[in-house]
PDB file of C-alpha atoms in Angstrom:
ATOM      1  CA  UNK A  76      48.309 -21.908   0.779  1.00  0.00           C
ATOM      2  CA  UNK A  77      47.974 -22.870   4.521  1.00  0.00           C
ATOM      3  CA  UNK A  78      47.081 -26.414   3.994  1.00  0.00           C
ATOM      4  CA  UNK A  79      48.860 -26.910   0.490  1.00  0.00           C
ATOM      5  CA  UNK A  80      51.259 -29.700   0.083  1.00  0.00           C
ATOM      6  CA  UNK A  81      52.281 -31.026   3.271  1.00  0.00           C
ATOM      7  CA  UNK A  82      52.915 -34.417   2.984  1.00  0.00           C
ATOM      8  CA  UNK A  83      50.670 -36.531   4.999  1.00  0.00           C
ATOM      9  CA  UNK A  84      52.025 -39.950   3.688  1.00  0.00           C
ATOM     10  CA  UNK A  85      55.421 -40.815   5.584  1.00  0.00           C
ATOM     11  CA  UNK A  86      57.880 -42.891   3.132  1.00  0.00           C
ATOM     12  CA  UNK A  87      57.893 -46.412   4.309  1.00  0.00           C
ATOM     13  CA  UNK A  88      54.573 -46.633   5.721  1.00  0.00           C
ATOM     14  CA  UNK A  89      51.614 -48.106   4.269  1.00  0.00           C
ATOM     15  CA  UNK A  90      49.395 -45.914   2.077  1.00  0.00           C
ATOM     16  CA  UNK A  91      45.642 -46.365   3.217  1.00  0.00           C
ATOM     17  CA  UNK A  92      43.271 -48.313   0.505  1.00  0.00           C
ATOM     18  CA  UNK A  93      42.182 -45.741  -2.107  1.00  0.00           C
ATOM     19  CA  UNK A  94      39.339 -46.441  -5.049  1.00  0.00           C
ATOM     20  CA  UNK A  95      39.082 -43.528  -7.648  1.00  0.00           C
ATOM     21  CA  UNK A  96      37.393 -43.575 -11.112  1.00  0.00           C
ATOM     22  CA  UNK A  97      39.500 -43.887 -14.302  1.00  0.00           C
ATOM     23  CA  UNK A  98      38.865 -43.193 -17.911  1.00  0.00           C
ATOM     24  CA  UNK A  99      41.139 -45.944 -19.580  1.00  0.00           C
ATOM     25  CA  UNK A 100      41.919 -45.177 -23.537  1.00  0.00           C
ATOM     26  CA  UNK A 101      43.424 -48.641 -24.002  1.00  0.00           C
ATOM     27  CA  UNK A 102      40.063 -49.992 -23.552  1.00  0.00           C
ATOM     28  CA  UNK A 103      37.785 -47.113 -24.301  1.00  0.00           C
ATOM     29  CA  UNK A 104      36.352 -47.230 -21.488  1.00  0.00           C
ATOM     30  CA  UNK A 105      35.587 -46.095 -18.118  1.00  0.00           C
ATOM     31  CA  UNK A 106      36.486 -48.205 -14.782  1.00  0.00           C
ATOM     32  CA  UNK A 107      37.922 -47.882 -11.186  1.00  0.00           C
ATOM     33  CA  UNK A 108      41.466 -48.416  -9.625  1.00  0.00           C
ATOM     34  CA  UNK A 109      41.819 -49.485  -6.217  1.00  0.00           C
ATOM     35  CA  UNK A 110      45.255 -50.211  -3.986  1.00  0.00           C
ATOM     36  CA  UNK A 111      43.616 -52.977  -3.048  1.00  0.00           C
ATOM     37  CA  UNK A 112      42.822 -54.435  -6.172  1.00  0.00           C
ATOM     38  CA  UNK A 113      46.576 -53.380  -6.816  1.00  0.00           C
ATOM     39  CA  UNK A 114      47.767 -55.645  -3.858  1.00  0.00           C
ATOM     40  CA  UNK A 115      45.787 -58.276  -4.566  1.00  0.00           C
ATOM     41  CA  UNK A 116      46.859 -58.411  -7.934  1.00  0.00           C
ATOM     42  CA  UNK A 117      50.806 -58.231  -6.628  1.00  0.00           C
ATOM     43  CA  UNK A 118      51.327 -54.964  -8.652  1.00  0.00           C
ATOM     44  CA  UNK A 119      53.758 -52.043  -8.407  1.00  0.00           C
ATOM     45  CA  UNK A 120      51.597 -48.767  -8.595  1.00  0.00           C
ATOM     46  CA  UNK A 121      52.818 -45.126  -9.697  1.00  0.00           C
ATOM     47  CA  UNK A 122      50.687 -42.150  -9.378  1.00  0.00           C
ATOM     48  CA  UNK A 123      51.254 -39.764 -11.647  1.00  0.00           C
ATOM     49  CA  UNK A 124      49.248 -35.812 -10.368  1.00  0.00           C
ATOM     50  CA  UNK A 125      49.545 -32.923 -12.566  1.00  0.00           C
ATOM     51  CA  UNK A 126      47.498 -29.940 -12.502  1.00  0.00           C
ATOM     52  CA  UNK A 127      44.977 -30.411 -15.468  1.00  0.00           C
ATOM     53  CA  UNK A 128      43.694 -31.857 -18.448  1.00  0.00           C
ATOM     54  CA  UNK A 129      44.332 -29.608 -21.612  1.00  0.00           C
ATOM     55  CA  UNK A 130      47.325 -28.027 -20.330  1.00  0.00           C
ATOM     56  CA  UNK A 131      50.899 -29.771 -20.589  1.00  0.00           C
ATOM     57  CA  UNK A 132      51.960 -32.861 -17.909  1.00  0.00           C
TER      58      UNK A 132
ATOM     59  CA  UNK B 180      57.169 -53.687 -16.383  1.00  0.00           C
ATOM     60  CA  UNK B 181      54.431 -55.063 -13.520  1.00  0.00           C
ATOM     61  CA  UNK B 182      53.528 -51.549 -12.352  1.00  0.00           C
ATOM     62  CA  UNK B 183      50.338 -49.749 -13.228  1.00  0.00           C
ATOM     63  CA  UNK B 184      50.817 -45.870 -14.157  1.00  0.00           C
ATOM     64  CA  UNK B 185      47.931 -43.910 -13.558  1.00  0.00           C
ATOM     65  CA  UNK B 186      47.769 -40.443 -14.133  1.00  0.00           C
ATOM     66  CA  UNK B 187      45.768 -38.389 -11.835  1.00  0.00           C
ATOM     67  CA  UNK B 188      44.019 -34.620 -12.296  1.00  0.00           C
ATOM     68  CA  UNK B 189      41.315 -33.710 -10.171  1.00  0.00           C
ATOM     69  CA  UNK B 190      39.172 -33.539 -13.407  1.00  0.00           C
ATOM     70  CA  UNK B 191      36.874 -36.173 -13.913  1.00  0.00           C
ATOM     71  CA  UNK B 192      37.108 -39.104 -15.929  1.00  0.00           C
ATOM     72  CA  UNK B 193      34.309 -37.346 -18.505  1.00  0.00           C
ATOM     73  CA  UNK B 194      37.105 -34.820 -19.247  1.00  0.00           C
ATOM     74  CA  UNK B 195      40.033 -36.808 -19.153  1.00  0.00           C
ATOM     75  CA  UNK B 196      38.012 -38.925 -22.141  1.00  0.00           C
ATOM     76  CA  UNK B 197      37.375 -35.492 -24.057  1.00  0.00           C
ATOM     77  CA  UNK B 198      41.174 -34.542 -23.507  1.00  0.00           C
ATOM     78  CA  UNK B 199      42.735 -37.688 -24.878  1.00  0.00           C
ATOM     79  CA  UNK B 200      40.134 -37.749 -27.815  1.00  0.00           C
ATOM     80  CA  UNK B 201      40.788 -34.390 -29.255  1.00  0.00           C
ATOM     81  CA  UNK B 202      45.079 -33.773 -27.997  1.00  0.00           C
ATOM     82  CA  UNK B 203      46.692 -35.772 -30.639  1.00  0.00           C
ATOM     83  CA  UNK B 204      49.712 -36.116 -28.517  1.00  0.00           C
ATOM     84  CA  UNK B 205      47.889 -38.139 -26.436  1.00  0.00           C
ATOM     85  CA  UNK B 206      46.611 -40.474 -28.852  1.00  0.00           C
ATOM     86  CA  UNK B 207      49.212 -43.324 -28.404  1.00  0.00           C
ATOM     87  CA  UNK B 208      48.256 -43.183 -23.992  1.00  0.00           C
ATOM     88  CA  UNK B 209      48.016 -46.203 -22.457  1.00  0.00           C
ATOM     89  CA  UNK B 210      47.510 -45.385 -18.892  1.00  0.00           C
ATOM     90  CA  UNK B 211      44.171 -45.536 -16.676  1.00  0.00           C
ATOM     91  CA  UNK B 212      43.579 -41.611 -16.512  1.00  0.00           C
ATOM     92  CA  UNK B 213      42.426 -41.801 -13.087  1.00  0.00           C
ATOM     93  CA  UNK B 214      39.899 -38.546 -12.000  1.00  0.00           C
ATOM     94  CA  UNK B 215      40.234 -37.058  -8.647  1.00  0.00           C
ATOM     95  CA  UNK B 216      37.212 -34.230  -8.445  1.00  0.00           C
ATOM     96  CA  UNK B 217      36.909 -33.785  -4.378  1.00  0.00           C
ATOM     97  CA  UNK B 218      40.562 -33.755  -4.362  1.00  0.00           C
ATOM     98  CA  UNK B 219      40.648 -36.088  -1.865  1.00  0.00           C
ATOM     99  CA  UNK B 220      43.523 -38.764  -3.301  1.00  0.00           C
ATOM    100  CA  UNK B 221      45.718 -35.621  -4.036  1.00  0.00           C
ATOM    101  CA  UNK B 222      45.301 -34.297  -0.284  1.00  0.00           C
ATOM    102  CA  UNK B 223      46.095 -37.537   0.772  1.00  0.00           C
ATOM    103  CA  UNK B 224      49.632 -37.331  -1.303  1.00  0.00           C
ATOM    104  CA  UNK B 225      50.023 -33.624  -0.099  1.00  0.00           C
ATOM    105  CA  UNK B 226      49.815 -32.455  -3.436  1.00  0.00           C
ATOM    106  CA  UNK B 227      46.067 -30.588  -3.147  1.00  0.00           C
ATOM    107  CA  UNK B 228      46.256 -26.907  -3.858  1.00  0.00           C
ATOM    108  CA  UNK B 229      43.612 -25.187  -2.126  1.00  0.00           C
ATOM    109  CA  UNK B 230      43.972 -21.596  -3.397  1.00  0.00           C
ATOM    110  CA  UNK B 231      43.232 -23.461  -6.950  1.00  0.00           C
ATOM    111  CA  UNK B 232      42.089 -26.884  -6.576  1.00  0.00           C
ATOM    112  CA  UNK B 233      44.318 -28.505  -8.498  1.00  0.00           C
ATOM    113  CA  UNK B 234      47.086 -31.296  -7.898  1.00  0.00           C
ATOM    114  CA  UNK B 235      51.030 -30.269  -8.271  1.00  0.00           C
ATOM    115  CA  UNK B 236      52.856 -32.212 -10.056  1.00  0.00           C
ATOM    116  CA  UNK B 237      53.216 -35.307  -7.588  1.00  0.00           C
ATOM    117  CA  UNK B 238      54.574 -38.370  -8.546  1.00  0.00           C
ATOM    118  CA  UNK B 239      54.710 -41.908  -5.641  1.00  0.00           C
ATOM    119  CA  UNK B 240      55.510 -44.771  -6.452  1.00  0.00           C
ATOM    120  CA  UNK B 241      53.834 -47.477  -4.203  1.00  0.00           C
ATOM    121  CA  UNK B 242      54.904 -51.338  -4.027  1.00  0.00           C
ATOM    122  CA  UNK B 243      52.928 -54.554  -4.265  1.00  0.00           C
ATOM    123  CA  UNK B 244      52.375 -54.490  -0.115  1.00  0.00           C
ATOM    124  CA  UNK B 245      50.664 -51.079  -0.110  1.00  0.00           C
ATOM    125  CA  UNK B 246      54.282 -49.305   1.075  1.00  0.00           C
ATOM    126  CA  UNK B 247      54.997 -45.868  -0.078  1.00  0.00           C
ATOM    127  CA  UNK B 248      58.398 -46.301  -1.447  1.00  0.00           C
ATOM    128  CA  UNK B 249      59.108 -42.861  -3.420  1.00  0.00           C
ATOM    129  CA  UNK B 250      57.640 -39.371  -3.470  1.00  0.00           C
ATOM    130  CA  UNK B 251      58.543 -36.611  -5.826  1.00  0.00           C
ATOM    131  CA  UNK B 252      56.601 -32.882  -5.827  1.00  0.00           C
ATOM    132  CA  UNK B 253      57.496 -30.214  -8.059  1.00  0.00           C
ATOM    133  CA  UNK B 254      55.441 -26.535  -8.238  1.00  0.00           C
ATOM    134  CA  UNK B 255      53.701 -26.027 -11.025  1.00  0.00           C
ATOM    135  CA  UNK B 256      56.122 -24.234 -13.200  1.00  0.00           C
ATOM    136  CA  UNK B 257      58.129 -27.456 -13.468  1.00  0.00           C
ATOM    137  CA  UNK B 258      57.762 -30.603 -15.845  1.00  0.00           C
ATOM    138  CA  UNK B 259      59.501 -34.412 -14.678  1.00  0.00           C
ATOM    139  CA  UNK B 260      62.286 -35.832 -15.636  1.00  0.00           C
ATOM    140  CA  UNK B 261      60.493 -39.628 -17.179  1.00  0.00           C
ATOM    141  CA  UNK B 262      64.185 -41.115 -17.448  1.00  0.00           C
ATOM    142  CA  UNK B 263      65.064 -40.634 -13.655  1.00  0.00           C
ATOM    143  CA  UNK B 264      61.250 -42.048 -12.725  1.00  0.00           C
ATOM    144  CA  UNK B 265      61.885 -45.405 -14.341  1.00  0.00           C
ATOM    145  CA  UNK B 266      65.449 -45.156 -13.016  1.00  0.00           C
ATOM    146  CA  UNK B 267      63.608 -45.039  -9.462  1.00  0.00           C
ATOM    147  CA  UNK B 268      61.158 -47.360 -10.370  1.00  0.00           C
ATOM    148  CA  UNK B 269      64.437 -50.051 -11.711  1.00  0.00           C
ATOM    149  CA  UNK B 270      65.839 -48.582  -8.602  1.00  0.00           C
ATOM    150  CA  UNK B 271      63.374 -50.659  -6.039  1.00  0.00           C
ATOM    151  CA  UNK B 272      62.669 -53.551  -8.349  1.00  0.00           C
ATOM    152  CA  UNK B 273      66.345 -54.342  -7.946  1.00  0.00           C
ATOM    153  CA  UNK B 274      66.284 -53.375  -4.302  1.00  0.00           C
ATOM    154  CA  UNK B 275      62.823 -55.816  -3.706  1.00  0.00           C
ATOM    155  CA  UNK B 276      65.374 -58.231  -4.731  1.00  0.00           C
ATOM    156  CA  UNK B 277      68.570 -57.572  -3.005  1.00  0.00           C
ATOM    157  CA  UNK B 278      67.371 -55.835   0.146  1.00  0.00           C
ATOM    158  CA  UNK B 279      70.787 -55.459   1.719  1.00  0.00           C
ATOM    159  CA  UNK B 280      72.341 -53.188  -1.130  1.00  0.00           C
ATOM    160  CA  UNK B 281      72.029 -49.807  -1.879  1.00  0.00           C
ATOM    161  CA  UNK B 282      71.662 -47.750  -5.491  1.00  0.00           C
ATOM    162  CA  UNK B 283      73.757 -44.737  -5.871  1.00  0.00           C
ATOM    163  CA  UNK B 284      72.782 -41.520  -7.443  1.00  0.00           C
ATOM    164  CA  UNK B 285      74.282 -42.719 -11.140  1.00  0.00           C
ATOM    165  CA  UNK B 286      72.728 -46.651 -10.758  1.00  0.00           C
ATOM    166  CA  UNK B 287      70.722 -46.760 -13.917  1.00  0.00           C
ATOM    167  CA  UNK B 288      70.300 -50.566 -14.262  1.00  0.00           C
ATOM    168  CA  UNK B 289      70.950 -53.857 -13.255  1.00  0.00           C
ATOM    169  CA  UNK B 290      74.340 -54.669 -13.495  1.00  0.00           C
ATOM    170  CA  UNK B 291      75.787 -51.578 -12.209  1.00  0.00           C
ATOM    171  CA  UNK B 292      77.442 -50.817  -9.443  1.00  0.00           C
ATOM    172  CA  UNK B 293      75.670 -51.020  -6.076  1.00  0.00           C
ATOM    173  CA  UNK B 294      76.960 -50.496  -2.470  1.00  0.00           C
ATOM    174  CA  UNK B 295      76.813 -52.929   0.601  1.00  0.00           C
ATOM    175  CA  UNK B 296      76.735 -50.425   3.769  1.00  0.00           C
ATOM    176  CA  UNK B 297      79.191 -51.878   6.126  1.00  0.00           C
ATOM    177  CA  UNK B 298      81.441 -50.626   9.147  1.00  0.00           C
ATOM    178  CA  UNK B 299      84.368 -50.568   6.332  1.00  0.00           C
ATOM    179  CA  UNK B 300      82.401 -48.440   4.232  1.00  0.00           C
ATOM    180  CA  UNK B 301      81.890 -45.658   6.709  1.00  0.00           C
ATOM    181  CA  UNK B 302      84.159 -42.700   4.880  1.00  0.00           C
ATOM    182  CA  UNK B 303      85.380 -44.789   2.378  1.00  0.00           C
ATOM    183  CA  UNK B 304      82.428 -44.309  -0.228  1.00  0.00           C
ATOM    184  CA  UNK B 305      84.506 -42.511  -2.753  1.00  0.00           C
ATOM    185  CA  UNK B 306      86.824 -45.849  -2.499  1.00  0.00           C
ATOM    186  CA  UNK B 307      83.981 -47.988  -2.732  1.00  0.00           C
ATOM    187  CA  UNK B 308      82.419 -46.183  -5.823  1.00  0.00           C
ATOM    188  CA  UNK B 309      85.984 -46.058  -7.594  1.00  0.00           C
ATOM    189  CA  UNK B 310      87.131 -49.403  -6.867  1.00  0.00           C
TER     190      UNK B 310
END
């Protein structure tokens, strides 16, 4: 557990750009999410982790 | 509500599809399912278990400029609370607006009761909650 869950990310401060893959059912279809593309499109973003698909959230 | 959830595992975006096919509780989902296999996005948020490789159960809520404005972490063993989240996510839509108030603990929506911070607020909070 030495480098588990420290938080890196200081409240306040700007998270650095991030691009990650997405499965999106609403459309069926795979795509990408970027904070950029976020900002751009003058959106609020909420990141939801959890631990894994096929258990409970 | 002009925010984008996306839910994040470090499973990939093949599985997440598989998941929400055959888990009929997730058949009404309308978030991006976003896949995080290196981990890397969940180190960032300090949420990255190494002994298992998975992400705790993180939640940050981030606002149009790119600003980390909320963080959240619980263990495994423990589910959120989807009420207070939207509360907090109200919370700093109000605040975006009126950036020299403050939300108390028991703010749930516009229209309730807010405080200014002041020099005649300074151990009189139970006054200005009560008034």
């Amino acid at each position: 557990m030495s480098d588990c869950c420290e938080t890196y990310l200081k409240l306040g401060h700007q998270v650095p750009d991030f691009e990650i893959d997405t499965y999106d059912p609403t459309v069926k279809n795979f795509g990408k999410i970027s904070l950029e593309g976020q900002k751009k499109a003058g959106k609020w973003t909420i990141l939801f982790f959890y631990p894994a698909d096929f258990t409970f959230v | 509500m002009g925010a984008e959830v996306v839910t994040v595992s470090t499973d990939t975006q093949y599985v997440h599809l598989a998941w929400q096919r055959h888990e009929k509780e997730l058949a009404n989902v309308k978030y991006p399912m976003g896949a995080d296999p290196t981990g890397n996005l969940s180190r960032m948020f300090g949420v990255y278990d190494d002994s298992s490789g998975l992400a705790l159960r993180g939640t940050f809520i981030i606002n149009p400029s790119g600003i980390l404005m909320n963080s959240e972490i619980n263990f495994y063993n423990m589910g959120r609370n989807i009420d207070e989240l939207m509360r907090k996510f109200k919370a700093n839509l109000y605040l975006a607006k009126k950036k020299d108030e403050g939300c108390p603990s028991k703010w749930q929506e516009e229209g309730d009761q807010t405080l200014k911070p002041s020099p005649e607020m300074v151990g009189r909070v139970h006054e200005a909650l009560n008034e």
